[in-house]
Amino acid sequence: MKTPKVLIVFNTFLMVGFLLPLVYLFWRFFSFSGNILSLVENWDVLTLLINTISLFFTVVISSVFLGISVAVLIFRYRVPFSRIILTMLILPLVIPSYIGALTYISMFSPKGLYVQIFSFLGIQEINGIGGFFGSWVVLTLFTFPYVLLIFGNGLSKLDSSIEEAARSLGVSGLSLYFKIVFPRLKKQIIYSALLVGLYVISDFGAVSLMRFRTITKAIYTYYEFNINGDPVIFYSVLIIFLSLIISLVQRGSTFSSSSKISENFRTPVKKEMNYLLKFLSIIFLGLLILFSLILPVSVLIYWITRGISLGNGLSLVFDGVLGSIAISGITSMLAIVISIPIVVMLYQYKNNFSYLIERILLTMYGLPHIAVGVSILFISIKVFPSTYQSFPILVLSYLIVFLPQVIAGGQGSIEQVKVSYIDASMGLGKRKVETFFKVTLPIIYKGLFAGGALVFLSTMKELPQTLLLRPTGFSTMAVDIWSYASEGLFTQAAFSAFIMLAISAFPTYILSTRNLT
């Protein structure tokens, strides 16, 4: 079918607008007046780069190990209460890294809750948690569920006939997984690992609260010191380069190819474990649940109840709650409306132009949010000063990074719109616009609203872009949590965090597990 001109014009205008911040950032980078090598020496770039890459590799390795281990135990062995355990190990996805960091700092600070709980043993003070170790622990605990979801979904749908054949030939134990199972799920392993890696590279909240120097923390530090400084531009472009390399490796590596998941697979029979292995497995899974879910939630509940009992005022946090709901609702609704012509063009009028748009959207989705926020910040200051710290600019920054979530939701739905449906409508004399509203939209709207719900949740949790671009006096729960935690006001921070988790928990769980068996 020939692509309508209105779709071409709209999507061209949209993509140019979305790419403008990125183009501007690179233009500023290549127009530096100083010598790049001298700038690298003066800004301690090497140390920050080593810190960021070290955190990337350690978190990816530990998250992949935990995610795969849990998935194998849950989907291949008989573990008591496996569905409840799986649910509790997926729920940490609800907890943003900065909330996780807040709870761990509160618990394991030199004179924190851990010292108070075990003071009867003579413990008066501990070294505390922070730096590289604290960032590694927190980011691992709240990113391994990504691996569990993606790898576990593939493992649960993998045809077990090949495994049975391998067992008949004497292959068993760990050899079976390393020789048969893992090679067939390389794509899931690499994709989930790089998804975790992108999260680590772009993380700002956890490393800031843990006081660990990474590129993202340097961007915000230099921004506070001098909003127009070259270091802000330099580090933003540097982190964009890192994220683009990760995205290209994910999509282009020949190692990411793997066997397709069978649609008519033979369900594997879960194996029984001896009592020792079952005991060790339950201990392992129980500790993961304790440190990734129970401990953070318990710490939040403690600070809330303690603050209320002491009469601490909590009225100020409601401004952040209302701000989050308002800006998230506006962004999600706009994302649904804007995504409709994109979804229609991508999946009903497939051509080279639609393929280019898809590549652009995937690229923008993988960019660190703080870098996108910096680029929009500079454009609003230098080019459109009247838009500086305005709601439209803030919403635009959210749309650039979160719009692909709605498009992904619409993709699955629009694939159900068969060409014969459209041909039949056109044959009855209906125009393209009438066909869309009477045939296409009733089929795709559920997928679009599911994507819109995901945008709502993502916007509500977004921290770096909100810190950079929010209007003066405007607050969200994410900003409140970060600000209160930085000042040591754990009661107020915990209250905002608990409300955010309560709003996010159920829809996040539904969206995350809707394809799991």
Short mmCIF file of C-alpha atoms in Angstrom, two decimals, residues 12-509:
data_model
loop_
_atom_site.label_atom_id
_atom_site.label_comp_id
_atom_site.label_asym_id
_atom_site.label_seq_id
_atom_site.Cartn_x
_atom_site.Cartn_y
_atom_site.Cartn_z
CA THR A 12 9.35 13.34 9.43
CA PHE A 13 8.56 16.39 11.55
CA LEU A 14 8.47 14.25 14.70
CA MET A 15 11.77 12.49 14.02
CA VAL A 16 13.55 15.76 13.23
CA GLY A 17 12.28 17.17 16.51
CA PHE A 18 13.40 14.10 18.43
CA LEU A 19 16.86 14.09 16.85
CA LEU A 20 17.43 17.81 17.32
CA PRO A 21 18.67 17.53 20.94
CA LEU A 22 21.14 14.83 19.95
CA VAL A 23 22.40 16.79 16.94
CA TYR A 24 22.77 19.94 19.03
CA LEU A 25 24.75 18.09 21.69
CA PHE A 26 27.20 16.70 19.13
CA TRP A 27 27.50 20.11 17.46
CA ARG A 28 28.45 21.68 20.79
CA PHE A 29 30.92 18.87 21.41
CA PHE A 30 32.74 19.30 18.10
CA SER A 31 32.83 23.09 18.47
CA PHE A 32 34.92 23.05 21.64
CA SER A 33 37.44 25.89 21.59
CA GLY A 34 39.95 24.08 23.80
CA ASN A 35 42.14 21.06 23.20
CA ILE A 36 40.26 17.80 23.90
CA LEU A 37 43.36 16.08 25.35
CA SER A 38 43.94 18.85 27.85
CA LEU A 39 40.27 18.76 28.81
CA VAL A 40 40.49 15.00 29.40
CA GLU A 41 43.44 15.51 31.75
CA ASN A 42 41.88 18.39 33.66
CA TRP A 43 38.49 16.73 34.17
CA ASP A 44 39.79 13.36 35.39
CA VAL A 45 37.95 11.60 32.57
CA LEU A 46 39.95 8.38 32.81
CA THR A 47 39.00 7.76 36.45
CA LEU A 48 35.31 8.37 35.79
CA LEU A 49 35.37 6.18 32.69
CA ILE A 50 37.07 3.33 34.57
CA ASN A 51 34.57 3.65 37.43
CA THR A 52 31.61 3.56 35.05
CA ILE A 53 32.88 0.63 33.00
CA SER A 54 33.89 -1.32 36.12
CA LEU A 55 30.42 -0.87 37.59
CA PHE A 56 28.92 -1.87 34.23
CA PHE A 57 30.76 -5.20 34.05
CA THR A 58 30.36 -6.17 37.71
CA VAL A 59 26.63 -5.46 37.81
CA VAL A 60 26.01 -7.20 34.46
CA ILE A 61 27.92 -10.32 35.50
CA SER A 62 26.27 -10.59 38.91
CA SER A 63 22.77 -9.82 37.56
CA VAL A 64 23.09 -12.39 34.78
CA PHE A 65 24.33 -14.98 37.27
CA LEU A 66 21.45 -14.33 39.69
CA GLY A 67 18.78 -14.09 36.99
CA ILE A 68 19.81 -17.30 35.22
CA SER A 69 20.25 -19.21 38.50
CA VAL A 70 16.78 -18.25 39.72
CA ALA A 71 15.18 -19.02 36.34
CA VAL A 72 16.75 -22.49 36.20
CA LEU A 73 15.62 -23.29 39.73
CA ILE A 74 12.06 -22.04 39.18
CA PHE A 75 11.43 -23.46 35.70
CA ARG A 76 13.46 -26.67 35.75
CA TYR A 77 13.19 -27.96 39.33
CA ARG A 78 10.43 -28.57 41.84
CA VAL A 79 10.76 -25.73 44.32
CA PRO A 80 8.08 -25.29 47.00
CA PHE A 81 5.85 -22.23 46.44
CA SER A 82 7.62 -21.52 43.14
CA ARG A 83 4.93 -19.16 41.81
CA ILE A 84 4.92 -17.08 44.99
CA ILE A 85 8.72 -16.99 44.96
CA LEU A 86 8.75 -15.94 41.29
CA THR A 87 6.28 -13.16 42.02
CA MET A 88 8.33 -11.86 44.94
CA LEU A 89 11.52 -11.91 42.85
CA ILE A 90 9.88 -9.95 40.01
CA LEU A 91 8.45 -7.23 42.26
CA PRO A 92 11.87 -5.56 42.85
CA LEU A 93 11.40 -4.17 39.33
CA VAL A 94 8.99 -1.72 40.98
CA ILE A 95 11.81 -0.27 43.10
CA PRO A 96 13.88 2.42 41.34
CA SER A 97 17.59 2.33 42.09
CA TYR A 98 17.50 5.55 44.11
CA ILE A 99 14.84 4.12 46.44
CA GLY A 100 16.92 0.98 46.84
CA ALA A 101 19.96 3.11 47.63
CA LEU A 102 17.94 5.16 50.12
CA THR A 103 16.85 2.06 52.06
CA TYR A 104 20.33 0.52 52.10
CA ILE A 105 21.98 3.75 53.24
CA SER A 106 19.37 4.05 55.98
CA MET A 107 19.90 0.45 57.04
CA PHE A 108 23.67 0.15 56.77
CA SER A 109 24.97 3.65 57.51
CA PRO A 110 27.58 3.82 60.32
CA LYS A 111 24.89 4.32 62.98
CA GLY A 112 21.90 3.17 60.96
CA LEU A 113 19.08 0.74 61.63
CA TYR A 114 21.38 -2.29 61.55
CA VAL A 115 23.38 -0.86 64.48
CA GLN A 116 20.18 -0.01 66.34
CA ILE A 117 18.75 -3.51 65.86
CA PHE A 118 21.90 -5.34 66.95
CA SER A 119 23.11 -2.90 69.60
CA PHE A 120 22.37 -5.54 72.25
CA LEU A 121 25.33 -7.48 70.80
CA GLY A 122 27.63 -4.57 71.57
CA ILE A 123 27.67 -3.19 68.03
CA GLN A 124 28.02 0.59 68.25
CA GLU A 125 29.06 1.53 64.73
CA ILE A 126 29.85 -0.07 61.37
CA ASN A 127 31.81 1.11 58.34
CA GLY A 128 28.62 1.77 56.40
CA ILE A 129 27.74 1.11 52.79
CA GLY A 130 28.60 3.32 49.86
CA GLY A 131 30.98 3.88 46.99
CA PHE A 132 31.58 1.16 44.43
CA PHE A 133 30.46 -1.69 46.67
CA GLY A 134 27.18 -0.04 47.66
CA SER A 135 26.39 0.90 44.05
CA TRP A 136 27.18 -2.63 42.87
CA VAL A 137 24.97 -4.28 45.51
CA VAL A 138 22.00 -1.98 44.98
CA LEU A 139 22.09 -2.01 41.18
CA THR A 140 22.48 -5.80 41.09
CA LEU A 141 19.56 -6.42 43.44
CA PHE A 142 17.20 -4.22 41.45
CA THR A 143 18.27 -5.20 37.91
CA PHE A 144 18.59 -8.99 38.04
CA PRO A 145 14.77 -9.35 37.66
CA TYR A 146 15.19 -8.11 34.06
CA VAL A 147 17.36 -11.16 33.35
CA LEU A 148 14.97 -13.41 35.25
CA LEU A 149 12.01 -12.22 33.17
CA ILE A 150 13.67 -12.38 29.76
CA PHE A 151 15.71 -15.55 30.24
CA GLY A 152 12.96 -17.25 32.27
CA ASN A 153 10.39 -16.56 29.55
CA GLY A 154 12.69 -18.14 26.97
CA LEU A 155 13.55 -21.08 29.19
CA SER A 156 9.90 -21.83 29.92
CA LYS A 157 9.13 -22.00 26.17
CA LEU A 158 12.20 -23.98 25.10
CA ASP A 159 11.48 -27.36 23.56
CA SER A 160 12.85 -29.97 25.96
CA SER A 161 13.12 -32.77 23.36
CA ILE A 162 16.73 -31.82 22.58
CA GLU A 163 17.59 -31.88 26.28
CA GLU A 164 16.06 -35.33 26.62
CA ALA A 165 18.08 -36.54 23.65
CA ALA A 166 21.25 -35.12 25.23
CA ARG A 167 20.49 -36.88 28.50
CA SER A 168 20.07 -40.18 26.66
CA LEU A 169 23.62 -39.65 25.33
CA GLY A 170 25.01 -39.17 28.82
CA VAL A 171 25.01 -35.36 29.05
CA SER A 172 23.67 -34.20 32.41
CA GLY A 173 24.09 -31.70 35.22
CA LEU A 174 25.78 -28.39 34.47
CA SER A 175 27.17 -29.77 31.20
CA LEU A 176 23.62 -30.05 29.88
CA TYR A 177 23.00 -26.35 30.47
CA PHE A 178 26.34 -25.09 29.16
CA LYS A 179 26.31 -27.31 26.07
CA ILE A 180 22.59 -27.47 25.20
CA VAL A 181 20.37 -24.96 27.03
CA PHE A 182 22.43 -21.75 27.27
CA PRO A 183 23.64 -21.80 23.62
CA ARG A 184 19.99 -21.98 22.48
CA LEU A 185 19.14 -18.95 24.62
CA LYS A 186 22.15 -16.76 23.79
CA LYS A 187 19.93 -14.03 22.40
CA GLN A 188 17.93 -13.80 25.62
CA ILE A 189 21.10 -13.80 27.72
CA ILE A 190 22.86 -11.10 25.68
CA TYR A 191 19.74 -8.95 25.35
CA SER A 192 18.99 -9.01 29.08
CA ALA A 193 22.65 -8.44 29.97
CA LEU A 194 22.88 -5.38 27.76
CA LEU A 195 19.54 -4.10 29.05
CA VAL A 196 21.00 -4.23 32.54
CA GLY A 197 24.17 -2.59 31.21
CA LEU A 198 22.26 0.32 29.71
CA TYR A 199 20.48 0.79 33.04
CA VAL A 200 23.83 0.87 34.88
CA ILE A 201 25.48 3.25 32.42
CA SER A 202 22.61 5.74 32.69
CA ASP A 203 21.92 5.37 36.42
CA PHE A 204 22.14 8.58 38.36
CA GLY A 205 20.16 8.19 41.58
CA ALA A 206 21.90 5.19 43.16
CA VAL A 207 25.48 6.29 42.42
CA SER A 208 24.73 9.81 43.63
CA LEU A 209 23.31 8.66 46.95
CA MET A 210 26.14 6.12 47.32
CA ARG A 211 28.63 8.90 46.53
CA PHE A 212 30.36 6.90 43.80
CA ARG A 213 31.91 8.96 41.02
CA THR A 214 30.61 7.92 37.60
CA ILE A 215 30.02 9.85 34.38
CA THR A 216 26.35 10.51 35.16
CA LYS A 217 27.18 11.89 38.59
CA ALA A 218 29.89 14.08 37.03
CA ILE A 219 27.37 15.53 34.56
CA TYR A 220 25.07 16.71 37.34
CA THR A 221 27.95 17.93 39.51
CA TYR A 222 29.35 20.10 36.72
CA TYR A 223 25.82 21.24 35.85
CA GLU A 224 25.35 22.56 39.40
CA PHE A 225 28.78 24.20 39.31
CA ASN A 226 28.43 25.87 35.89
CA ILE A 227 25.29 25.25 33.83
CA ASN A 228 27.02 26.37 30.60
CA GLY A 229 30.28 24.55 31.23
CA ASP A 230 31.98 22.41 28.59
CA PRO A 231 32.35 19.41 30.97
CA VAL A 232 28.55 18.94 30.95
CA ILE A 233 28.58 18.65 27.16
CA PHE A 234 31.70 16.49 27.08
CA TYR A 235 30.48 13.93 29.61
CA SER A 236 27.01 13.82 28.07
CA VAL A 237 28.45 12.96 24.65
CA LEU A 238 30.83 10.45 26.23
CA ILE A 239 28.02 8.57 27.94
CA ILE A 240 25.96 8.67 24.74
CA PHE A 241 28.86 7.03 22.91
CA LEU A 242 29.02 4.29 25.55
CA SER A 243 25.29 3.61 25.34
CA LEU A 244 25.34 3.57 21.52
CA ILE A 245 28.18 1.04 21.54
CA ILE A 246 26.17 -1.18 23.90
CA SER A 247 23.05 -0.87 21.72
CA LEU A 248 24.97 -1.66 18.53
CA VAL A 249 26.58 -4.71 20.13
CA GLN A 250 23.14 -5.90 21.22
CA ARG A 251 21.56 -5.54 17.78
CA GLY A 252 24.52 -6.32 15.53
CA SER A 253 26.52 -9.03 17.26
CA THR A 254 26.51 -12.42 15.56
CA PHE A 255 26.75 -13.92 19.03
CA SER A 256 23.21 -12.73 19.77
CA SER A 257 21.75 -15.26 17.35
CA SER A 258 20.16 -18.28 18.93
CA SER A 259 17.64 -20.96 18.33
CA LYS A 260 14.06 -19.84 17.97
CA ILE A 261 11.70 -20.62 20.78
CA SER A 262 9.33 -23.30 19.68
CA GLU A 263 5.64 -22.51 19.55
CA ASN A 264 4.78 -26.22 19.89
CA PHE A 265 7.34 -27.06 22.49
CA ARG A 266 7.43 -30.12 24.69
CA THR A 267 7.03 -28.94 28.26
CA PRO A 268 10.01 -30.05 30.35
CA VAL A 269 9.26 -32.18 33.39
CA LYS A 270 10.53 -30.46 36.49
CA LYS A 271 13.15 -32.50 38.31
CA GLU A 272 13.13 -33.34 41.97
CA MET A 273 16.05 -32.22 44.15
CA ASN A 274 17.49 -34.05 47.10
CA TYR A 275 16.85 -32.56 50.52
CA LEU A 276 20.22 -30.80 50.75
CA LEU A 277 19.91 -29.09 47.36
CA LYS A 278 16.29 -28.16 48.08
CA PHE A 279 17.32 -26.65 51.42
CA LEU A 280 20.19 -24.68 49.85
CA SER A 281 17.93 -23.50 47.02
CA ILE A 282 15.29 -22.22 49.42
CA ILE A 283 17.99 -20.43 51.45
CA PHE A 284 19.38 -18.85 48.28
CA LEU A 285 15.97 -17.71 47.01
CA GLY A 286 14.93 -16.57 50.48
CA LEU A 287 18.02 -14.38 50.87
CA LEU A 288 17.39 -12.81 47.47
CA ILE A 289 13.79 -12.01 48.43
CA LEU A 290 14.97 -10.65 51.77
CA PHE A 291 17.55 -8.25 50.35
CA SER A 292 15.77 -7.21 47.15
CA LEU A 293 12.18 -6.84 48.45
CA ILE A 294 11.51 -7.40 52.14
CA LEU A 295 14.38 -5.28 53.48
CA PRO A 296 13.68 -2.18 51.31
CA VAL A 297 9.93 -2.28 51.99
CA SER A 298 10.46 -2.89 55.72
CA VAL A 299 12.86 0.05 56.02
CA LEU A 300 10.34 2.33 54.31
CA ILE A 301 7.55 1.16 56.64
CA TYR A 302 9.80 1.69 59.66
CA TRP A 303 10.62 5.29 58.79
CA ILE A 304 7.00 6.11 57.99
CA THR A 305 5.65 4.71 61.27
CA ARG A 306 8.48 6.28 63.25
CA GLY A 307 7.92 9.67 61.64
CA ILE A 308 4.18 9.57 62.25
CA SER A 309 4.66 8.52 65.89
CA LEU A 310 7.05 11.46 66.41
CA GLY A 311 4.64 13.87 64.75
CA ASN A 312 6.82 14.65 61.76
CA GLY A 313 5.00 16.68 59.13
CA LEU A 314 4.26 14.82 55.93
CA SER A 315 2.07 17.39 54.21
CA LEU A 316 4.88 18.65 51.96
CA VAL A 317 5.27 15.30 50.20
CA PHE A 318 1.74 15.48 48.80
CA ASP A 319 2.83 18.23 46.41
CA GLY A 320 5.26 15.73 44.88
CA VAL A 321 2.57 13.07 44.66
CA LEU A 322 0.17 15.39 42.84
CA GLY A 323 2.98 16.64 40.60
CA SER A 324 3.99 13.11 39.63
CA ILE A 325 0.44 12.02 38.83
CA ALA A 326 -0.24 15.17 36.79
CA ILE A 327 2.92 15.16 34.67
CA SER A 328 2.83 11.37 34.21
CA GLY A 329 -0.81 11.47 33.11
CA ILE A 330 -0.20 14.26 30.60
CA THR A 331 2.89 12.52 29.18
CA SER A 332 1.20 9.14 28.83
CA MET A 333 -1.85 10.58 27.08
CA LEU A 334 0.29 12.58 24.65
CA ALA A 335 2.45 9.51 24.03
CA ILE A 336 -0.62 7.46 23.07
CA VAL A 337 -1.88 10.12 20.66
CA ILE A 338 1.51 10.77 19.05
CA SER A 339 2.32 7.07 18.71
CA ILE A 340 -0.77 6.26 16.62
CA PRO A 341 0.52 7.61 13.26
CA ILE A 342 3.96 6.12 14.00
CA VAL A 343 2.55 2.66 14.73
CA VAL A 344 0.34 2.76 11.63
CA MET A 345 3.26 3.73 9.40
CA LEU A 346 5.74 1.28 10.92
CA TYR A 347 3.55 -1.79 10.65
CA GLN A 348 0.99 -1.10 7.92
CA TYR A 349 3.14 0.77 5.40
CA LYS A 350 6.48 -0.99 5.67
CA ASN A 351 9.20 0.64 3.58
CA ASN A 352 12.70 2.08 3.92
CA PHE A 353 11.40 5.25 5.57
CA SER A 354 9.47 3.34 8.23
CA TYR A 355 12.55 1.19 8.86
CA LEU A 356 14.61 4.37 9.39
CA ILE A 357 12.06 5.70 11.88
CA GLU A 358 12.17 2.42 13.78
CA ARG A 359 15.99 2.61 14.01
CA ILE A 360 15.83 6.21 15.25
CA LEU A 361 13.29 5.35 17.96
CA LEU A 362 15.35 2.38 19.16
CA THR A 363 18.45 4.55 19.29
CA MET A 364 16.72 7.28 21.29
CA TYR A 365 15.26 4.74 23.70
CA GLY A 366 18.73 3.46 24.56
CA LEU A 367 20.18 6.89 25.32
CA PRO A 368 20.97 7.86 28.93
CA HIS A 369 18.17 10.06 30.21
CA ILE A 370 20.49 12.57 31.84
CA ALA A 371 22.25 13.16 28.49
CA VAL A 372 18.92 13.76 26.73
CA GLY A 373 17.93 16.12 29.53
CA VAL A 374 21.20 18.05 29.20
CA SER A 375 20.79 18.49 25.45
CA ILE A 376 17.22 19.77 25.80
CA LEU A 377 18.34 22.03 28.64
CA PHE A 378 21.00 23.68 26.46
CA ILE A 379 18.60 24.09 23.53
CA SER A 380 16.02 25.75 25.76
CA ILE A 381 18.64 28.12 27.18
CA LYS A 382 20.51 28.99 23.99
CA VAL A 383 17.90 28.69 21.24
CA PHE A 384 14.46 28.99 22.87
CA PRO A 385 15.06 30.83 26.18
CA SER A 386 11.35 31.40 26.75
CA THR A 387 10.87 27.64 27.13
CA TYR A 388 13.52 27.22 29.85
CA GLN A 389 12.15 25.25 32.83
CA SER A 390 8.68 24.98 31.30
CA PHE A 391 6.23 22.10 31.35
CA PRO A 392 6.28 21.56 27.55
CA ILE A 393 10.07 21.10 27.59
CA LEU A 394 9.84 18.63 30.48
CA VAL A 395 7.11 16.63 28.74
CA LEU A 396 9.09 16.67 25.48
CA SER A 397 12.11 15.17 27.23
CA TYR A 398 9.94 12.37 28.64
CA LEU A 399 8.40 11.66 25.24
CA ILE A 400 11.78 11.34 23.53
CA VAL A 401 12.92 8.52 25.80
CA PHE A 402 9.60 6.83 26.64
CA LEU A 403 7.58 6.99 23.40
CA PRO A 404 8.98 3.64 22.15
CA GLN A 405 7.20 1.94 25.07
CA VAL A 406 3.80 2.87 23.61
CA ILE A 407 4.91 1.91 20.12
CA ALA A 408 6.00 -1.50 21.37
CA GLY A 409 2.57 -1.93 22.96
CA GLY A 410 0.84 -0.94 19.73
CA GLN A 411 3.00 -3.24 17.60
CA GLY A 412 1.52 -6.43 19.00
CA SER A 413 -2.01 -5.14 18.50
CA ILE A 414 -1.67 -3.73 14.99
CA GLU A 415 -0.24 -7.02 13.74
CA GLN A 416 -3.77 -8.38 14.28
CA VAL A 417 -5.12 -5.89 11.72
CA LYS A 418 -5.08 -7.99 8.58
CA VAL A 419 -4.77 -6.39 5.16
CA SER A 420 -8.02 -8.11 4.16
CA TYR A 421 -9.87 -6.08 6.82
CA ILE A 422 -8.65 -2.81 5.33
CA ASP A 423 -9.28 -3.96 1.74
CA ALA A 424 -12.83 -4.96 2.67
CA SER A 425 -13.49 -1.57 4.23
CA MET A 426 -12.06 0.28 1.24
CA GLY A 427 -14.11 -1.95 -1.05
CA LEU A 428 -17.23 -0.78 0.74
CA GLY A 429 -16.41 2.79 -0.19
CA LYS A 430 -14.90 3.88 3.12
CA ARG A 431 -12.09 6.42 3.06
CA LYS A 432 -8.73 5.72 4.75
CA VAL A 433 -9.60 7.91 7.73
CA GLU A 434 -12.96 6.17 8.22
CA THR A 435 -11.26 2.78 7.86
CA PHE A 436 -8.78 3.70 10.54
CA PHE A 437 -11.39 4.80 13.08
CA LYS A 438 -13.81 1.91 12.40
CA VAL A 439 -11.37 -0.97 11.76
CA THR A 440 -7.82 -0.27 12.94
CA LEU A 441 -8.29 1.79 16.10
CA PRO A 442 -10.79 -0.58 17.82
CA ILE A 443 -8.20 -3.37 17.46
CA ILE A 444 -5.06 -1.50 18.55
CA TYR A 445 -6.29 0.75 21.34
CA LYS A 446 -5.77 -1.82 24.13
CA GLY A 447 -2.12 -2.29 23.18
CA LEU A 448 -1.62 1.47 23.01
CA PHE A 449 -3.14 1.98 26.45
CA ALA A 450 -0.95 -0.80 27.88
CA GLY A 451 2.07 1.06 26.49
CA GLY A 452 0.66 4.29 27.86
CA ALA A 453 0.44 2.72 31.32
CA LEU A 454 4.12 1.81 31.06
CA VAL A 455 4.96 5.40 30.07
CA PHE A 456 2.97 6.64 33.09
CA LEU A 457 5.01 4.44 35.44
CA SER A 458 8.33 5.29 33.80
CA THR A 459 7.63 9.03 33.91
CA MET A 460 6.64 8.86 37.55
CA LYS A 461 10.00 7.25 38.43
CA GLU A 462 12.17 9.45 36.20
CA LEU A 463 14.76 11.42 38.19
CA PRO A 464 17.61 13.05 36.18
CA GLN A 465 15.48 14.66 33.48
CA THR A 466 13.08 15.99 36.11
CA LEU A 467 15.93 17.47 38.17
CA LEU A 468 17.35 19.25 35.13
CA LEU A 469 14.19 20.51 33.44
CA ARG A 470 11.40 20.91 36.00
CA PRO A 471 9.81 24.33 36.41
CA THR A 472 10.75 26.28 39.52
CA GLY A 473 8.62 25.16 42.46
CA PHE A 474 7.40 22.03 40.70
CA SER A 475 8.15 18.74 42.42
CA THR A 476 7.59 15.04 41.85
CA MET A 477 7.93 12.02 44.09
CA ALA A 478 11.24 11.10 42.44
CA VAL A 479 12.68 14.56 43.14
CA ASP A 480 11.35 14.53 46.69
CA ILE A 481 12.88 11.12 47.41
CA TRP A 482 16.27 12.18 46.07
CA SER A 483 16.23 15.56 47.82
CA TYR A 484 15.05 14.28 51.19
CA ALA A 485 17.48 11.34 51.10
CA SER A 486 20.37 13.67 50.26
CA GLU A 487 19.48 15.76 53.33
CA GLY A 488 19.04 12.73 55.61
CA LEU A 489 15.27 13.29 55.99
CA PHE A 490 14.43 9.60 55.76
CA THR A 491 10.85 9.86 57.04
CA GLN A 492 9.74 12.21 54.25
CA ALA A 493 11.76 10.31 51.66
CA ALA A 494 10.29 7.01 52.79
CA PHE A 495 6.73 8.32 52.62
CA SER A 496 7.13 9.49 49.00
CA ALA A 497 8.90 6.24 48.11
CA PHE A 498 6.19 4.09 49.63
CA ILE A 499 3.44 5.93 47.75
CA MET A 500 5.37 5.51 44.51
CA LEU A 501 5.80 1.77 45.10
CA ALA A 502 2.14 1.38 46.00
CA ILE A 503 1.06 3.09 42.77
CA SER A 504 3.55 1.13 40.67
CA ALA A 505 3.43 -2.38 42.14
CA PHE A 506 0.32 -3.94 40.63
CA PRO A 507 0.50 -2.54 37.06
CA THR A 508 4.25 -3.21 36.89
CA TYR A 509 3.75 -6.81 37.92
#
